[in-house]
Structures are given as C-alpha cells and as structure tokens.
Amino acid sequence: MSTAIDNRLDRRFTALKAAGRTGLVPFITAGDPAPELTVPVMHALVAAGADVIELGMPFSDPMADGPVIQHASERALRHGVSVAQVLEWVRAFRRDDAETPVVLMGYLNPVEIMGVERFAASAADAGVDGVLLVDCPIEEDATAAPLREAGLRRILLTAPTTAEARLQRACELAEGFLYYVSFAGITGAARLSVDAIAERVADIRKRSRAPVAVGFGVRDADSARAIAAFADAVVIGSALVESLAGSEDAGQVEQRVRTFLEPIRTALDR
Amino acid sequence: MNASSPVEDFHAWPDAQGRFGDYGGSFVAETLMAPLAELTEAYTRLRSDPEFVAELDRDLAHYVGRPSPIYYAERLSREVGGARIILKREDLNHTGAHKINNTVGQALLARHMGKPRVIAETGAGQHGVATATVAARLGLKCVVYMGATDIERQKINVYRMKLLGAEVVPVTSGSKTLKDALNEALRDWVTNVADTFYIIGTVAGPHPYPMMVRDFNAIVGREARAQMQEQFGRLPDVVTACVGGGSNAMGIFHAFLNDRDVRLVGAEAAGEGLSSGHHAASLAAGRPGVLHGNRTYLLCDDDGQITETHSISAGLDYPGVGPEHAFLKDAGRAEYLGISDDEAMEAFHRLCRTEGILPALESSHAVAQAIKLARELPKDGLVLCNLSGRGDKDVHTIAAREGIEL
Ligand SMILES: Cc1ncc(COP(=O)(O)O)c(C=O)c1O
C-alpha cells in the first residue's frame, strides 16, 4: 500500500499532534510575484512558522479561484511558468529543507497534458509530498490513481455542500490531510461563520483518520485563531498572495512574509 | 442499420457517470458536486413527467414557434451546381437561434426546482439573449457573464439583454471571451448555489449539462428527420452544422446517430487557417484534456494552458467542445472539418444574395460546409444544413470587416 511509504506530511502532522499545535499551511502561487522569488519565499515561509507549504501551479482557467489568485496565476503564466518549472523549484527547495512537506495545488489539465504518471513520478522525485487537484472530485478518482502509486498523498476536499454519502467516502479515502472548504464560494472571499464550520469539522474529524485543515476565508491572526480552536491546521492563501504581490526582491518579499505570517503563528501557538 | 457489423446504439450515451466513452464526466470543484447531483436528479425526474413535457411542448410551439421549417435552397443549390441543400430554419425561432430550445427547457427546470435566480455565460450573446428572454417571461432574476472582447463585438445583443431586464457582467480575466465568461459563471454558481440555477448554453460543462442541453436541442433533429421523410421521401445523405460548443450540431445530429448511412459533418471555426494557429477548431486540431468540468478535445499548449482562440464568429470562439462530439469523432461516427473566416464570409454573402436569408456568422460556417459537401454529391443528393441562427446581430462585425461605416 502506498500509505506505507514514508511521507513528510504524515510525519509532520504526527509531530504537530504530539506537540498539541495547530498546523499553519500558507499557500502561494508558484512564480508569483516573480519566478526567482519562489524558492526564497518558500524558505521564508518556513522561517516564519509554516508547517506545510501549499504551492499553486498556475493555470489559465482557475475556475474555483477568486481575483487575487487568478491574477497571481496570470502573472506567473506571463513569466512562462510551467509544471516542470514548478517541480524544479521544489527540487531546489529540498536542497536546503528536507523536512517541510510541500503540497502542489492546481487544476487537472496541465497534469493530464504532462501525463498523470509522468507528473506523479517527477513530483515524487522532486520532493513533493501531496497533490490537490481542484477539479478532480472522488468520482474521478481513477484519473488520480498514479499519484498514490508514486507515494504522493492525494489531498481531498470537502465542502459545506458535500452530501452525507460522499462525505463519508471522502473521509474514508482521505490521506495526508483532508481539506475542508469553509464556505460555498471561491478563494479569497470572506464569509467565515465559525460556529457552522466548527460543527462540521467536528463531524469530519470523528470519521476521518486524516487530520483536517480548514481553508477559504482565513485571512489573519484572528480568523486563524478562531479556526484553530477545532481544526488540525489552517490554510491561508489569498490574503498572503495579495500581501506579497508587487514585491521586487528577495529582501522585500522575505520581510513581507515575516510581517504577514509571524503574528498568525503567534496567535496559533497562544 | 447495418446487420453485418456489431451495431452500437449511439443513443445509449452518456452512462450514469455522465461519460461518453472516455469523455465527459464531472471535473468540478467539490462545492459544485451537490448542486450537480440535485440538478441531475431533478432533470431525470422531470424529463419523464408528462406535465413537465406538456408544458415544454406548449412553450416550444407557442413561444418559440416550433416546428421550424426545412427549406430547399434551390437557387443556392443551382449556383453551387451539386446536390440539393436543405436548410433547417432555426433562425426563425423566437430570438433568432437554436439557443432558445435549451433555455426554455432549463428555465422551466429552474422554476420547478424553486430557483429564483438564473445565470448564464454567453459568447455571441445569442445564448445570453435567449436566457434573458425566458427569465423575463418566468419572472426570474437573470445575470449574464460575457467577455469584455465579446461585449465589444456583439453590442446589439448586449443591449437586447439589458432591454430584457438582465444584468450583463463584463468579464475581464484571461482572454476576455466565452471561456472566461464560463469560468466566471461557475464562480458565481459556487458562491450562490442555494438560490441560483446555472443555464449553460452549450453541450459542454459537467454532467448532466452535455446530456441535458443535447436533449433540449434534439428536437431540431427529430423534426428535421421527419420533415425530410415527408418532403423528400428519404433521409439526407449528409447532415452538417457548425460546432462551437456543439449544441446546434448535437441537436440536429442526435436523431440521425443510428442512421449509419447518413454522414454527419461538423464545421469548426478554422479562423485564419488551421496551420495559422489562429482558429477555434478543438476537434480538428486539438487534443484530449479537461476543461470546464469535462474531458474533451481542447486547444492548449504543451504545458496544458488553454490557448487563445480566434474566429470571426464569437459563438464559435471556444477552445473546448462538447464531450459527445469528442466521442463521436473517436468512434468515427461524425467528422469535424474546418471552415475559415473567409469561407464563412463568402457563404454568408452567397446565402444573402441567392436566398434572401441573412445567416449568423456561426451558421455561415455550416452553410460553407454544406456548399462543399453539395459539390461532392450528385444533383439528386441531399445535404441537410442546420441554419442555427440569423445574422442581424453580426451586421456591425461584417460591415467593419469590409471597411464600411454604418
Ligand atoms: C447562431 C449560433 N449558432 C451556433 C452557435 C455555436 O454554439 P453551438 O456550437 O453550441 O451550437 C452560436 C453560439 O452563440 C450561435 O449563436
């Protein structure tokens, strides 16, 4: 079984649980704000307290993303960022960081065009730990099978609209972590209703062996802390991407990462 | 049907997962899986509900104006000098295109499902107008997403939608055309799933849309097949239609799928030529991939990024195509050929001059294909061409292309 293969994600979540800490999972779009800044930003995120890095693979038609991540994708694509390039950045990151798990997030078409098997093998070889394909629900699981076979964790999503039978199945199939989308909407919107999320996440945690990360709508220390009361990890995307946009050099982008992420880390650990 | 070979029933698709062979499916964000299941359930129930069917038939007869006639284009055929060209006059429908066959059906569904708000994407504006029209009639709130580029080239339809009470939202992301309007409509739907019905305008998108939109348009082929028998005593040798997302083509093809002697030819937009890179011919020049919720042929680069398309006609300017067409292509049941901007323009003028019919630029691609096919056949041959819409919306584009200021 592929889950027997040692995986950084599993180790990291085991360690977090042992320490009684909530995981912090920042999302950035690979290649934004500039291609040469991606690896420095990844290291800066770790230095500022990230437990897992979610790296977005840019796509021309990001139908589940709001304007912030859409624009980040468009900027990255204007710089010619490809899937192969993203994998090279992960490989470069791994030279100095053998421990922090990296999850790639993206849409199916670039992966299909590369070939799912080839992608899975290259990603595992580059040091990727998990893959989240936004437009590949459990019904289309066969398409994603090569990911598991290569030892990568397939990160599944559940949402407020997910029906009972499908929720149960997602909880059974979950590995790495289960991503709970906190509201019906696109990335970057802000409509957190903490009580409703808490109830739903409690239900999911009872059924799923995999830890539960909550994303969509977490923007700052306050919202992160509210979610941390019941989730295993929080994912922060659009607000971070927005704060890094326009950075011109490594020094500036590292400073912005610290300013953005450190208060959130502190709030989670309080 | 041919008894010597195992006969496939082409009417058996899609399967329960919404697949047409390798194509179709539901490749969407998790949040949309529930509303898609709800829609599939409602549609499956209502399509066989006699009351719903009667209501739909009434609307098609009295509001849309069905059946639309078939018309033997005698002067055009004579000028071409080949087989007889028969036009299926979808341009005579209310709002001027086949698109209303689908919107009447989906809007009725929306009402039965208790959704007070409908949204749509549009390219040429025909689907947007057809949606705004039925929304006005049923008193539903209507929001139409349209690429900023298309808003510029289809001003008349934008104004028509506004007159009908719809809100037209310009989409400025990506290439600012139909595919981006579809992305934006999906984002709206994800955000407003509880009260919103998404009326997709073609046989693309996730299951059940390719099946449902085909079913609502299949009346075109059912009528035409019976009309051919009635007026010519036989089926046509070939049926042709333009293919953007593929709804008018699926609509007219469907009734003929199991008539294996009837050739089916889709006309895709070859733009400035298939080798120029400036075209929208996903089947003729694309490859299988996943876009907008289904696996199908699409136009993308080697890194899987969807490429910008070009066609003189906004309604064909789409980098994907309905999954059932992808399936029919691979099965060898239908062929898909490219018609260039210039060929479409020439056919446009020819139909205007010889028959007094001003076709939509989309439909002009089908007419150009019909002319080519007629030339290959003897004089008693029969080419059935879906005239999917009228060209009033395109007069500004045509005038501009010919350097005429209106
Ligand atoms: C008149 C007409 N024909 C054809 C099309 C193309 O769509 P489809 O391929 O779905 O029929 C359009 C789209 O706007 C249209 O307006």
mmCIF file of C-alpha atoms in Angstrom, chain B residues 37-49 52 105 109 113 208 211-216:
data_model
loop_
_atom_site.group_PDB
_atom_site.id
_atom_site.type_symbol
_atom_site.label_atom_id
_atom_site.label_comp_id
_atom_site.label_asym_id
_atom_site.label_seq_id
_atom_site.Cartn_x
_atom_site.Cartn_y
_atom_site.Cartn_z
ATOM 1 C CA ALA B 37 -26.409 15.918 -8.249
ATOM 2 C CA GLU B 38 -29.523 17.919 -7.377
ATOM 3 C CA LEU B 39 -29.840 19.028 -10.994
ATOM 4 C CA THR B 40 -29.338 15.511 -12.348
ATOM 5 C CA GLU B 41 -31.998 14.203 -10.001
ATOM 6 C CA ALA B 42 -34.499 16.939 -10.923
ATOM 7 C CA TYR B 43 -33.871 16.611 -14.641
ATOM 8 C CA THR B 44 -34.110 12.813 -14.594
ATOM 9 C CA ARG B 45 -37.411 13.041 -12.760
ATOM 10 C CA LEU B 46 -38.950 15.851 -14.814
ATOM 11 C CA ARG B 47 -37.920 14.672 -18.286
ATOM 12 C CA SER B 48 -40.370 11.793 -17.950
ATOM 13 C CA ASP B 49 -43.037 13.746 -16.076
ATOM 14 C CA PHE B 52 -43.418 18.928 -17.493
ATOM 15 C CA GLY B 105 -36.188 23.849 -21.050
ATOM 16 C CA LEU B 109 -36.421 23.279 -14.708
ATOM 17 C CA MET B 113 -36.575 23.448 -8.660
ATOM 18 C CA PRO B 208 -25.626 16.489 -16.680
ATOM 19 C CA MET B 211 -26.763 15.376 -21.952
ATOM 20 C CA MET B 212 -29.445 17.836 -20.899
ATOM 21 C CA VAL B 213 -28.585 20.569 -23.405
ATOM 22 C CA ARG B 214 -28.406 17.937 -26.133
ATOM 23 C CA ASP B 215 -31.827 16.590 -25.142
ATOM 24 C CA PHE B 216 -33.387 20.045 -25.245
#
